[in-house]
Amino acid sequence: MSRRWIMHVDMDAFYASVEQRDFPKLQHKPVIVGGLSLRGVVATASYEARKYGVHSAMPITQARLCCPEGIFRRPRMDVYREVSAQINQIFTHYTPFVEPLSLDEAFLDISGMEKLYSRPYDIGMAIKKEILAEAGLKASVGIAPNKFLAKIASDLQKPDALLVIPYGKEKEFLRSLPIQRLWGVGQKMEEKLRHAGFSSIGDIQKLASFQALLPICGSQAEKIYALAQGIDERPVEFERKIQSVGNEETYTEDLTDPSMIDNEWRYFAHRVAKRLRQQQLTCHTVTIKVRFSDFHTITKQITVQNAVDDEDTLYLLATTLYNKIKTVRPIRLLGLTAGHFDTRVYQDSLFAQDVDKSNLIKAMDSLEEKFGEEVVKKGFLLIRENIKSTKR
Ligand code: TTP
Ligand code: MG
C-alpha cells in the first residue's frame, strides 16, 4: 500500500492579491484590504504592506499610521468567493479528496498519486503552476505525512512556498519550532508550558511519555505529545459530491408492451428514490434515456423548482417525459437519472397522509436493508421478474 501524503494549500495574501491581480496599478504596492470606517480592521495586507508592520485584525486607523502610503481597499467578497470556487475546482483535477478550510485554504489527500508524478514535490509544483495560470494568483503549498505537518509546511516559507516534509524527518522538522505551533496550545497553555520549562517542540519530544504533560495540558496531554512527535492520524474530510443517481437497463429481449414499459419506469423510480434517500438527497432534474432496437437514442430532461425524492413523483416525471416521445419502436434500453441535488431536510408534513407515506417508505427501506429486496416486493417488482435484462 502506498504511503499517505497530505497537501495543504494556502493562497498568499489572498484578498490583497486578488485586488492586485484585477487592478494592475496596485501590483508591487502596499495594498491593505479591510473595513474603511474608523472602527474598521484590516482583513489582510499585501506582502509589500506587511513590511510596514501591517497585519490582519489590526485597526485600520493604526494601519494608516504604520503605512501612510498604503492603498486601502474595501473587500469584494463576491469576487473572492468566485476565485475560491475556481481554485477548489482546480484541486479536483488532482484528487477528489479535498477538504476546504476557508476561502483560501484546503487540505488535499494526494496519496497514491506517485503513479502520475514521481515525487510529491512535483504534484505541489503542478498545482501551484495551474493556480497561477488559471487564477493568476500565487499559493503556498506544504506536503507531509499528515495534516498537522502539512499546514505548518505551507506556512513556514510563505509566500510562493513549496515545502515537502519527508517520512522519517517529522521530529527533526518540528524540533526547533516554538510550542505554540502545536494545535491545542492556546495562549494560557503556552504560558504554563513555558513556565514549566518547555519552549520548543523539541523540549516536549524529549519526554518519555505524555504523563508529564497531564498536570498542564489535562485531557489534551496525549494529543499534544503525539503532535510533538509529528503524529497526526486525522483524515482529510472531503465532501462526497455525487453528481447524479441513476438506473438503466439494457434488455436482452426488446420491450414492446406498453404496460411492461410503464412498469419499468415504476421500477426505476423506486430504485432511484431509494438511493436518493440513502444519500439524504433530493433532486431538481430528472432525465430519461430511451434506446430503440436500431440504437437510435433519445434523452429528455425536466427540471422542477421544488426538489423531489419520492418514487411517485419520479415516476410521474419520467412517464411525462416518456409520453412526449412519439416514436413507437421496440426498446433496447431504458434509463432514469436524477441530478441537481439539494440536501434532504426531514420535515413534518402538514398532511397526515404524507407523514404516513414517508413512514411507510422508511419502513420498507429498513426491511429491504435487513432482509434484501425479496422481502418487500411491490407489485411492479413482481411483474418485472419476467423481463430479461443484461446490464444494470
Ligand atoms: P489568511 O490565509 O490567514 O491570510 P492571507 O491569505 O491574506 O495571507 P497569507 O496566507 O499569505 O499569510 O486569510 C485568508 C483571507 O481571509 C485573507 O486574505 C483575508 C481574510 N482574513 C480576514 O478577513 N481576517 C483575518 O483576521 C484573517 C486572518 C484573514
Ligand atoms: Mg492565505
Short mmCIF file of C-alpha atoms and ligand atoms in Angstrom, two decimals:
data_model
loop_
_atom_site.label_atom_id
_atom_site.label_comp_id
_atom_site.label_asym_id
_atom_site.label_seq_id
_atom_site.Cartn_x
_atom_site.Cartn_y
_atom_site.Cartn_z
CA MET A 1 0.00 0.00 0.00
CA SER A 2 1.26 3.46 -0.83
CA ARG A 3 2.08 5.99 1.85
CA ARG A 4 -0.30 8.69 2.93
CA TRP A 5 0.58 12.16 1.66
CA ILE A 6 -1.36 15.23 2.71
CA MET A 7 -1.11 18.59 0.98
CA HIS A 8 -2.11 21.94 2.49
CA VAL A 9 -2.64 24.83 0.09
CA ASP A 10 -2.97 28.41 1.33
CA MET A 11 -3.24 31.39 -1.00
CA ASP A 12 -0.77 34.22 -0.40
CA ALA A 13 -2.25 37.48 0.96
CA PHE A 14 -5.47 36.28 -0.60
CA TYR A 15 -7.82 39.31 -0.74
CA ALA A 16 -4.95 41.71 -1.43
CA SER A 17 -3.52 39.52 -4.20
CA VAL A 18 -6.91 39.39 -5.93
CA GLU A 19 -7.02 43.20 -5.81
CA GLN A 20 -3.51 43.41 -7.26
CA ARG A 21 -4.45 40.95 -9.98
CA ASP A 22 -7.60 42.83 -11.00
CA PHE A 23 -6.12 46.35 -10.77
CA PRO A 24 -2.60 46.25 -12.24
CA LYS A 25 -1.71 49.67 -10.83
CA LEU A 26 -1.81 48.02 -7.38
CA GLN A 27 0.89 45.49 -8.25
CA HIS A 28 4.04 45.64 -6.08
CA LYS A 29 2.31 48.28 -3.91
CA PRO A 30 1.36 48.12 -0.23
CA VAL A 31 -2.32 47.15 -0.52
CA ILE A 32 -4.47 46.91 2.59
CA VAL A 33 -7.94 45.34 2.39
CA GLY A 34 -10.40 45.90 5.19
CA GLY A 35 -13.23 47.91 6.70
CA LEU A 36 -12.52 51.54 5.92
CA SER A 37 -14.63 53.12 8.67
CA LEU A 38 -12.92 54.49 11.75
CA ARG A 39 -13.69 51.27 13.60
CA GLY A 40 -12.71 49.03 10.67
CA VAL A 41 -10.00 46.37 10.87
CA VAL A 42 -7.50 45.01 8.36
CA ALA A 43 -8.67 41.79 6.68
CA THR A 44 -5.29 41.32 5.03
CA ALA A 45 -2.33 43.22 3.66
CA SER A 46 -0.12 42.57 0.64
CA TYR A 47 3.40 41.41 1.44
CA GLU A 48 4.60 44.89 0.44
CA ALA A 49 2.38 46.36 3.19
CA ARG A 50 3.44 43.74 5.74
CA LYS A 51 6.95 45.24 5.66
CA TYR A 52 5.43 48.26 7.42
CA GLY A 53 4.10 46.05 10.18
CA VAL A 54 0.50 45.94 8.91
CA HIS A 55 -1.28 42.66 9.63
CA SER A 56 -4.74 41.05 9.73
CA ALA A 57 -7.06 42.21 12.55
CA MET A 58 -5.09 45.44 13.08
CA PRO A 59 -7.37 48.51 13.45
CA ILE A 60 -7.45 50.32 10.12
CA THR A 61 -6.56 53.63 11.84
CA GLN A 62 -3.37 52.04 13.13
CA ALA A 63 -2.61 50.60 9.67
CA ARG A 64 -2.89 54.13 8.21
CA LEU A 65 -0.35 55.32 10.72
CA CYS A 66 2.04 52.40 10.07
CA CYS A 67 1.78 52.70 6.32
CA PRO A 68 0.76 56.20 5.18
CA GLU A 69 1.47 55.36 1.53
CA GLY A 70 -0.75 52.25 1.72
CA ILE A 71 -3.57 51.79 -0.76
CA PHE A 72 -6.72 50.94 1.21
CA ARG A 73 -9.49 48.91 -0.41
CA ARG A 74 -12.84 47.51 0.70
CA PRO A 75 -13.19 43.72 0.37
CA ARG A 76 -15.04 42.39 -2.69
CA MET A 77 -16.34 39.20 -1.16
CA ASP A 78 -18.27 38.05 -4.26
CA VAL A 79 -15.07 38.07 -6.29
CA TYR A 80 -13.09 36.23 -3.59
CA ARG A 81 -15.82 33.58 -3.34
CA GLU A 82 -15.71 33.07 -7.09
CA VAL A 83 -11.91 32.74 -7.09
CA SER A 84 -12.17 30.32 -4.17
CA ALA A 85 -14.61 28.11 -6.12
CA GLN A 86 -12.28 28.22 -9.13
CA ILE A 87 -9.31 27.10 -7.01
CA ASN A 88 -11.33 24.31 -5.41
CA GLN A 89 -12.21 23.17 -8.90
CA ILE A 90 -8.50 23.07 -9.81
CA PHE A 91 -7.86 20.81 -6.78
CA THR A 92 -10.32 18.28 -8.15
CA HIS A 93 -8.10 17.89 -11.23
CA TYR A 94 -5.65 16.17 -8.89
CA THR A 95 -7.76 14.38 -6.27
CA PRO A 96 -11.39 14.07 -5.21
CA PHE A 97 -10.27 14.16 -1.58
CA VAL A 98 -10.40 17.88 -0.88
CA GLU A 99 -11.31 19.48 2.47
CA PRO A 100 -11.71 23.25 2.12
CA LEU A 101 -10.96 25.04 5.40
CA SER A 102 -11.75 28.60 4.40
CA LEU A 103 -11.98 30.62 1.20
CA ASP A 104 -8.23 30.44 0.65
CA GLU A 105 -7.03 27.16 2.13
CA ALA A 106 -7.67 23.45 1.82
CA PHE A 107 -6.29 20.03 2.67
CA LEU A 108 -5.89 17.51 -0.14
CA ASP A 109 -5.18 13.81 0.26
CA ILE A 110 -2.77 13.10 -2.58
CA SER A 111 -1.81 9.56 -1.52
CA GLY A 112 -1.27 7.15 -4.38
CA MET A 113 -0.56 9.87 -6.92
CA GLU A 114 3.04 8.75 -7.36
CA LYS A 115 1.82 6.73 -10.33
CA LEU A 116 1.33 10.03 -12.17
CA TYR A 117 4.06 12.13 -10.53
CA SER A 118 7.39 10.73 -9.46
CA ARG A 119 7.62 12.86 -6.28
CA PRO A 120 5.11 14.65 -4.01
CA TYR A 121 7.09 17.82 -4.78
CA ASP A 122 6.10 17.56 -8.45
CA ILE A 123 2.40 17.41 -7.56
CA GLY A 124 2.82 20.55 -5.45
CA MET A 125 4.58 22.30 -8.31
CA ALA A 126 1.89 21.27 -10.79
CA ILE A 127 -0.92 22.63 -8.59
CA LYS A 128 0.92 25.89 -7.95
CA LYS A 129 1.51 26.35 -11.67
CA GLU A 130 -2.10 25.61 -12.54
CA ILE A 131 -3.42 28.06 -9.92
CA LEU A 132 -1.10 30.75 -11.28
CA ALA A 133 -2.02 30.04 -14.89
CA GLU A 134 -5.78 29.75 -14.35
CA ALA A 135 -6.45 32.18 -11.50
CA GLY A 136 -3.40 34.48 -11.81
CA LEU A 137 -2.57 34.02 -8.11
CA LYS A 138 0.23 32.59 -6.01
CA ALA A 139 -0.30 29.85 -3.45
CA SER A 140 1.91 28.32 -0.78
CA VAL A 141 1.92 24.56 -0.53
CA GLY A 142 3.01 22.19 2.23
CA ILE A 143 3.20 18.43 1.71
CA ALA A 144 3.73 16.00 4.57
CA PRO A 145 2.70 12.64 6.03
CA ASN A 146 -0.19 14.31 7.91
CA LYS A 147 -2.40 17.39 8.23
CA PHE A 148 -0.58 18.97 11.15
CA LEU A 149 2.80 18.93 9.41
CA ALA A 150 1.39 19.90 6.00
CA LYS A 151 -0.22 23.02 7.45
CA ILE A 152 2.99 24.14 9.15
CA ALA A 153 4.95 23.35 5.97
CA SER A 154 2.79 25.62 3.82
CA ASP A 155 3.23 28.47 6.28
CA LEU A 156 6.94 28.39 7.13
CA GLN A 157 8.34 29.80 3.89
CA LYS A 158 5.41 31.93 2.68
CA PRO A 159 4.86 33.49 0.14
CA ASP A 160 5.05 31.37 -3.01
CA ALA A 161 6.36 28.44 -0.95
CA LEU A 162 6.57 24.74 -1.65
CA LEU A 163 7.89 22.60 1.16
CA VAL A 164 7.83 18.82 1.49
CA ILE A 165 8.44 17.11 4.82
CA PRO A 166 9.62 13.59 4.02
CA TYR A 167 8.79 10.49 6.02
CA GLY A 168 11.32 9.99 8.82
CA LYS A 169 12.04 13.73 9.13
CA GLU A 170 8.92 14.65 11.12
CA LYS A 171 10.58 15.05 14.53
CA GLU A 172 13.63 16.81 13.15
CA PHE A 173 11.42 19.28 11.29
CA LEU A 174 9.43 20.15 14.43
CA ARG A 175 12.30 20.17 16.92
CA SER A 176 13.21 23.86 16.89
CA LEU A 177 9.71 25.23 16.33
CA PRO A 178 8.00 27.04 19.24
CA ILE A 179 5.35 25.20 21.26
CA GLN A 180 2.53 27.47 20.08
CA ARG A 181 2.75 25.73 16.70
CA LEU A 182 1.11 22.70 18.35
CA TRP A 183 -2.63 22.58 17.77
CA GLY A 184 -4.49 22.87 21.03
CA VAL A 185 -1.81 25.00 22.70
CA GLY A 186 -3.53 28.33 23.27
CA GLN A 187 -2.08 31.38 24.96
CA LYS A 188 -2.81 30.20 28.51
CA MET A 189 -1.42 26.71 27.99
CA GLU A 190 1.63 28.16 26.27
CA GLU A 191 2.35 30.31 29.33
CA LYS A 192 2.02 27.32 31.65
CA LEU A 193 4.24 25.18 29.44
CA ARG A 194 6.90 27.89 29.26
CA HIS A 195 6.72 28.29 33.00
CA ALA A 196 7.37 24.53 33.31
CA GLY A 197 10.45 24.87 31.06
CA PHE A 198 9.05 23.89 27.65
CA SER A 199 9.73 26.43 24.93
CA SER A 200 10.35 24.42 21.75
CA ILE A 201 8.54 21.37 20.43
CA GLY A 202 11.85 19.54 20.88
CA ASP A 203 11.51 20.05 24.65
CA ILE A 204 8.27 18.04 24.56
CA GLN A 205 9.77 15.41 22.25
CA LYS A 206 12.36 14.63 24.95
CA LEU A 207 9.70 13.49 27.43
CA ALA A 208 9.45 9.71 27.89
CA SER A 209 5.63 9.80 27.77
CA PHE A 210 2.65 12.15 27.77
CA GLN A 211 2.15 11.61 31.54
CA ALA A 212 4.44 14.52 32.39
CA LEU A 213 2.14 16.86 30.45
CA LEU A 214 -1.01 15.82 32.30
CA PRO A 215 -0.81 18.47 35.05
CA ILE A 216 -0.52 21.24 32.44
CA CYS A 217 -2.45 20.01 29.42
CA GLY A 218 -5.04 17.76 31.11
CA SER A 219 -7.16 15.82 28.62
CA GLN A 220 -5.15 17.32 25.74
CA ALA A 221 -1.85 15.91 27.00
CA GLU A 222 -1.80 12.75 24.88
CA LYS A 223 -2.77 14.59 21.70
CA ILE A 224 -0.20 17.35 22.21
CA TYR A 225 2.52 14.79 22.95
CA ALA A 226 1.65 12.90 19.74
CA LEU A 227 1.68 16.09 17.65
CA ALA A 228 5.10 16.98 19.05
CA GLN A 229 6.36 13.64 17.71
CA GLY A 230 4.84 14.53 14.34
CA ILE A 231 1.97 12.05 14.70
CA ASP A 232 -1.49 13.08 13.49
CA GLU A 233 -3.89 10.48 12.15
CA ARG A 234 -6.81 12.73 11.22
CA PRO A 235 -8.13 12.04 7.74
CA VAL A 236 -8.90 14.65 5.10
CA GLU A 237 -12.65 15.11 5.46
CA PHE A 238 -13.73 15.52 1.91
CA GLU A 239 -17.24 16.24 0.81
CA ARG A 240 -18.77 13.38 -1.11
CA LYS A 241 -20.06 15.14 -4.14
CA ILE A 242 -22.38 12.94 -6.10
CA GLN A 243 -23.35 14.43 -9.42
CA SER A 244 -26.20 12.10 -10.29
CA VAL A 245 -28.07 9.00 -9.21
CA GLY A 246 -29.38 6.79 -11.97
CA ASN A 247 -30.51 3.39 -13.07
CA GLU A 248 -30.52 1.98 -16.58
CA GLU A 249 -31.01 -1.41 -18.13
CA THR A 250 -30.28 -3.00 -21.49
CA TYR A 251 -32.81 -5.68 -22.29
CA THR A 252 -31.87 -8.94 -23.98
CA GLU A 253 -35.35 -9.05 -25.47
CA ASP A 254 -36.62 -5.70 -26.72
CA LEU A 255 -39.58 -4.22 -24.88
CA THR A 256 -42.75 -3.57 -26.87
CA ASP A 257 -45.59 -3.98 -24.36
CA PRO A 258 -46.64 -0.50 -23.04
CA SER A 259 -47.61 -1.93 -19.64
CA MET A 260 -44.16 -3.53 -19.30
CA ILE A 261 -42.53 -0.23 -20.20
CA ASP A 262 -44.69 1.60 -17.69
CA ASN A 263 -43.70 -0.95 -15.10
CA GLU A 264 -40.03 -0.29 -15.85
CA TRP A 265 -40.48 3.41 -15.09
CA ARG A 266 -42.06 2.43 -11.75
CA TYR A 267 -39.12 0.19 -11.03
CA PHE A 268 -36.51 2.86 -11.90
CA ALA A 269 -38.37 5.46 -9.86
CA HIS A 270 -38.35 3.06 -6.92
CA ARG A 271 -34.60 2.36 -7.23
CA VAL A 272 -33.55 5.97 -7.77
CA ALA A 273 -35.80 7.27 -4.96
CA LYS A 274 -34.30 4.72 -2.61
CA ARG A 275 -30.75 5.74 -3.45
CA LEU A 276 -31.62 9.41 -3.06
CA ARG A 277 -33.00 8.72 0.40
CA GLN A 278 -29.90 6.69 1.33
CA GLN A 279 -27.72 9.68 0.38
CA GLN A 280 -30.13 12.15 2.01
CA LEU A 281 -30.56 13.95 -1.29
CA THR A 282 -33.41 15.48 -3.22
CA CYS A 283 -33.20 16.28 -6.91
CA HIS A 284 -34.27 19.09 -9.20
CA THR A 285 -33.77 17.36 -12.55
CA VAL A 286 -34.94 14.05 -13.92
CA THR A 287 -33.52 12.68 -17.17
CA ILE A 288 -34.77 9.67 -19.08
CA LYS A 289 -32.90 7.77 -21.74
CA VAL A 290 -34.57 5.57 -24.32
CA ARG A 291 -32.62 3.50 -26.85
CA PHE A 292 -34.51 1.75 -29.59
CA SER A 293 -33.60 -1.57 -31.19
CA ASP A 294 -31.87 0.31 -34.05
CA PHE A 295 -29.69 2.08 -31.41
CA HIS A 296 -31.36 5.43 -32.03
CA THR A 297 -31.22 7.07 -28.59
CA ILE A 298 -33.34 9.85 -27.12
CA THR A 299 -32.77 11.65 -23.82
CA LYS A 300 -35.25 14.04 -22.26
CA GLN A 301 -34.88 16.13 -19.16
CA ILE A 302 -37.20 18.04 -16.87
CA THR A 303 -36.29 20.50 -14.11
CA VAL A 304 -38.59 21.06 -11.16
CA GLN A 305 -38.46 24.01 -8.81
CA ASN A 306 -39.22 22.03 -5.64
CA ALA A 307 -36.70 19.23 -5.23
CA VAL A 308 -38.12 15.70 -5.03
CA ASP A 309 -37.03 12.31 -3.71
CA ASP A 310 -40.17 10.16 -3.73
CA GLU A 311 -40.84 7.45 -6.24
CA ASP A 312 -44.36 8.57 -7.15
CA THR A 313 -43.13 11.97 -8.31
CA LEU A 314 -40.10 10.48 -10.06
CA TYR A 315 -42.41 8.03 -11.82
CA LEU A 316 -44.77 10.82 -12.83
CA LEU A 317 -41.92 12.95 -14.20
CA ALA A 318 -40.34 10.02 -16.04
CA THR A 319 -43.59 8.94 -17.69
CA THR A 320 -44.47 12.53 -18.59
CA LEU A 321 -41.13 12.77 -20.39
CA TYR A 322 -41.56 9.35 -21.97
CA ASN A 323 -45.03 10.20 -23.28
CA LYS A 324 -43.53 13.13 -25.17
CA ILE A 325 -41.60 10.68 -27.34
CA LYS A 326 -43.73 9.98 -30.35
CA THR A 327 -41.64 7.17 -31.86
CA VAL A 328 -43.06 3.68 -31.39
CA ARG A 329 -40.32 1.11 -31.87
CA PRO A 330 -39.02 -1.84 -29.86
CA ILE A 331 -36.93 -0.62 -26.94
CA ARG A 332 -33.47 -1.92 -26.20
CA LEU A 333 -32.54 0.27 -23.21
CA LEU A 334 -34.27 2.48 -20.65
CA GLY A 335 -32.73 4.70 -18.02
CA LEU A 336 -33.73 7.20 -15.37
CA THR A 337 -31.28 9.65 -13.77
CA ALA A 338 -31.79 12.23 -11.02
CA GLY A 339 -29.48 15.23 -10.76
CA HIS A 340 -29.07 18.80 -9.46
CA PHE A 341 -29.22 17.85 -5.84
CA ASP A 342 -30.27 19.51 -2.64
CA THR A 343 -29.56 18.05 0.75
CA ARG A 344 -32.71 16.49 2.16
CA VAL A 345 -34.27 18.26 5.13
CA TYR A 346 -36.64 15.99 7.02
CA GLN A 347 -39.78 17.95 7.67
CA ASP A 348 -43.05 17.02 9.22
CA SER A 349 -45.60 17.34 6.52
CA LEU A 350 -48.71 19.36 7.07
CA PHE A 351 -50.70 16.49 5.71
CA ALA A 352 -51.05 13.42 7.87
CA GLN A 353 -51.38 11.25 4.78
CA ASP A 354 -47.90 12.30 3.60
CA VAL A 355 -46.42 11.59 7.01
CA ASP A 356 -47.89 8.08 6.85
CA LYS A 357 -46.42 7.58 3.41
CA SER A 358 -42.93 8.69 4.38
CA ASN A 359 -43.09 6.38 7.40
CA LEU A 360 -44.10 3.54 5.10
CA ILE A 361 -41.19 4.33 2.76
CA LYS A 362 -38.74 4.40 5.67
CA ALA A 363 -40.09 1.10 6.99
CA MET A 364 -39.73 -0.52 3.56
CA ASP A 365 -36.18 0.78 3.19
CA SER A 366 -35.15 -0.67 6.51
CA LEU A 367 -36.81 -4.02 5.80
CA GLU A 368 -35.03 -4.19 2.45
CA GLU A 369 -31.77 -3.28 4.11
CA LYS A 370 -32.17 -6.04 6.66
CA PHE A 371 -33.60 -8.86 4.61
CA GLY A 372 -32.90 -7.93 1.00
CA GLU A 373 -35.19 -6.79 -1.77
CA GLU A 374 -37.05 -10.11 -1.79
CA VAL A 375 -38.85 -9.45 1.45
CA VAL A 376 -40.86 -6.38 0.45
CA LYS A 377 -41.95 -6.56 -3.11
CA LYS A 378 -44.24 -4.10 -4.68
CA GLY A 379 -46.48 -5.29 -7.48
CA PHE A 380 -44.29 -3.83 -10.22
CA LEU A 381 -41.26 -5.68 -8.91
CA LEU A 382 -43.12 -8.97 -9.26
CA ILE A 383 -44.21 -8.13 -12.80
CA ARG A 384 -40.71 -7.29 -13.94
CA GLU A 385 -39.33 -10.69 -12.96
CA ASN A 386 -40.45 -11.77 -16.41
CA ILE A 387 -38.24 -9.19 -18.09
CA LYS A 388 -34.74 -10.23 -19.03
CA SER A 389 -32.06 -7.61 -18.88
CA THR A 390 -28.33 -7.73 -19.29
CA LYS A 391 -26.97 -4.71 -17.51
CA ARG A 392 -27.85 -2.57 -14.58
P1 TTP B 1 -5.03 34.04 5.59
O1 TTP B 1 -4.71 32.88 4.74
O2 TTP B 1 -4.82 33.93 7.07
O3 TTP B 1 -4.15 35.30 5.14
P2 TTP B 1 -3.73 35.73 3.69
O4 TTP B 1 -4.12 34.76 2.65
O5 TTP B 1 -4.22 37.13 3.48
O6 TTP B 1 -2.16 35.81 3.82
P3 TTP B 1 -1.13 34.59 3.92
O7 TTP B 1 -1.90 33.34 3.86
O8 TTP B 1 -0.21 34.77 2.75
O9 TTP B 1 -0.44 34.80 5.22
O10 TTP B 1 -6.51 34.50 5.36
C1 TTP B 1 -7.14 34.43 4.10
C2 TTP B 1 -8.05 35.62 3.91
O11 TTP B 1 -9.01 35.68 4.95
C3 TTP B 1 -7.35 36.94 3.92
O12 TTP B 1 -6.84 37.30 2.65
C4 TTP B 1 -8.40 37.87 4.42
C5 TTP B 1 -9.28 37.03 5.30
N1 TTP B 1 -9.00 37.29 6.72
C6 TTP B 1 -9.79 38.21 7.41
O13 TTP B 1 -10.72 38.78 6.84
N2 TTP B 1 -9.49 38.49 8.71
C7 TTP B 1 -8.46 37.90 9.38
O14 TTP B 1 -8.21 38.19 10.57
C8 TTP B 1 -7.66 36.93 8.66
C9 TTP B 1 -6.50 36.26 9.36
C10 TTP B 1 -7.97 36.68 7.35
MG MG B 2 -3.72 32.73 2.88
#
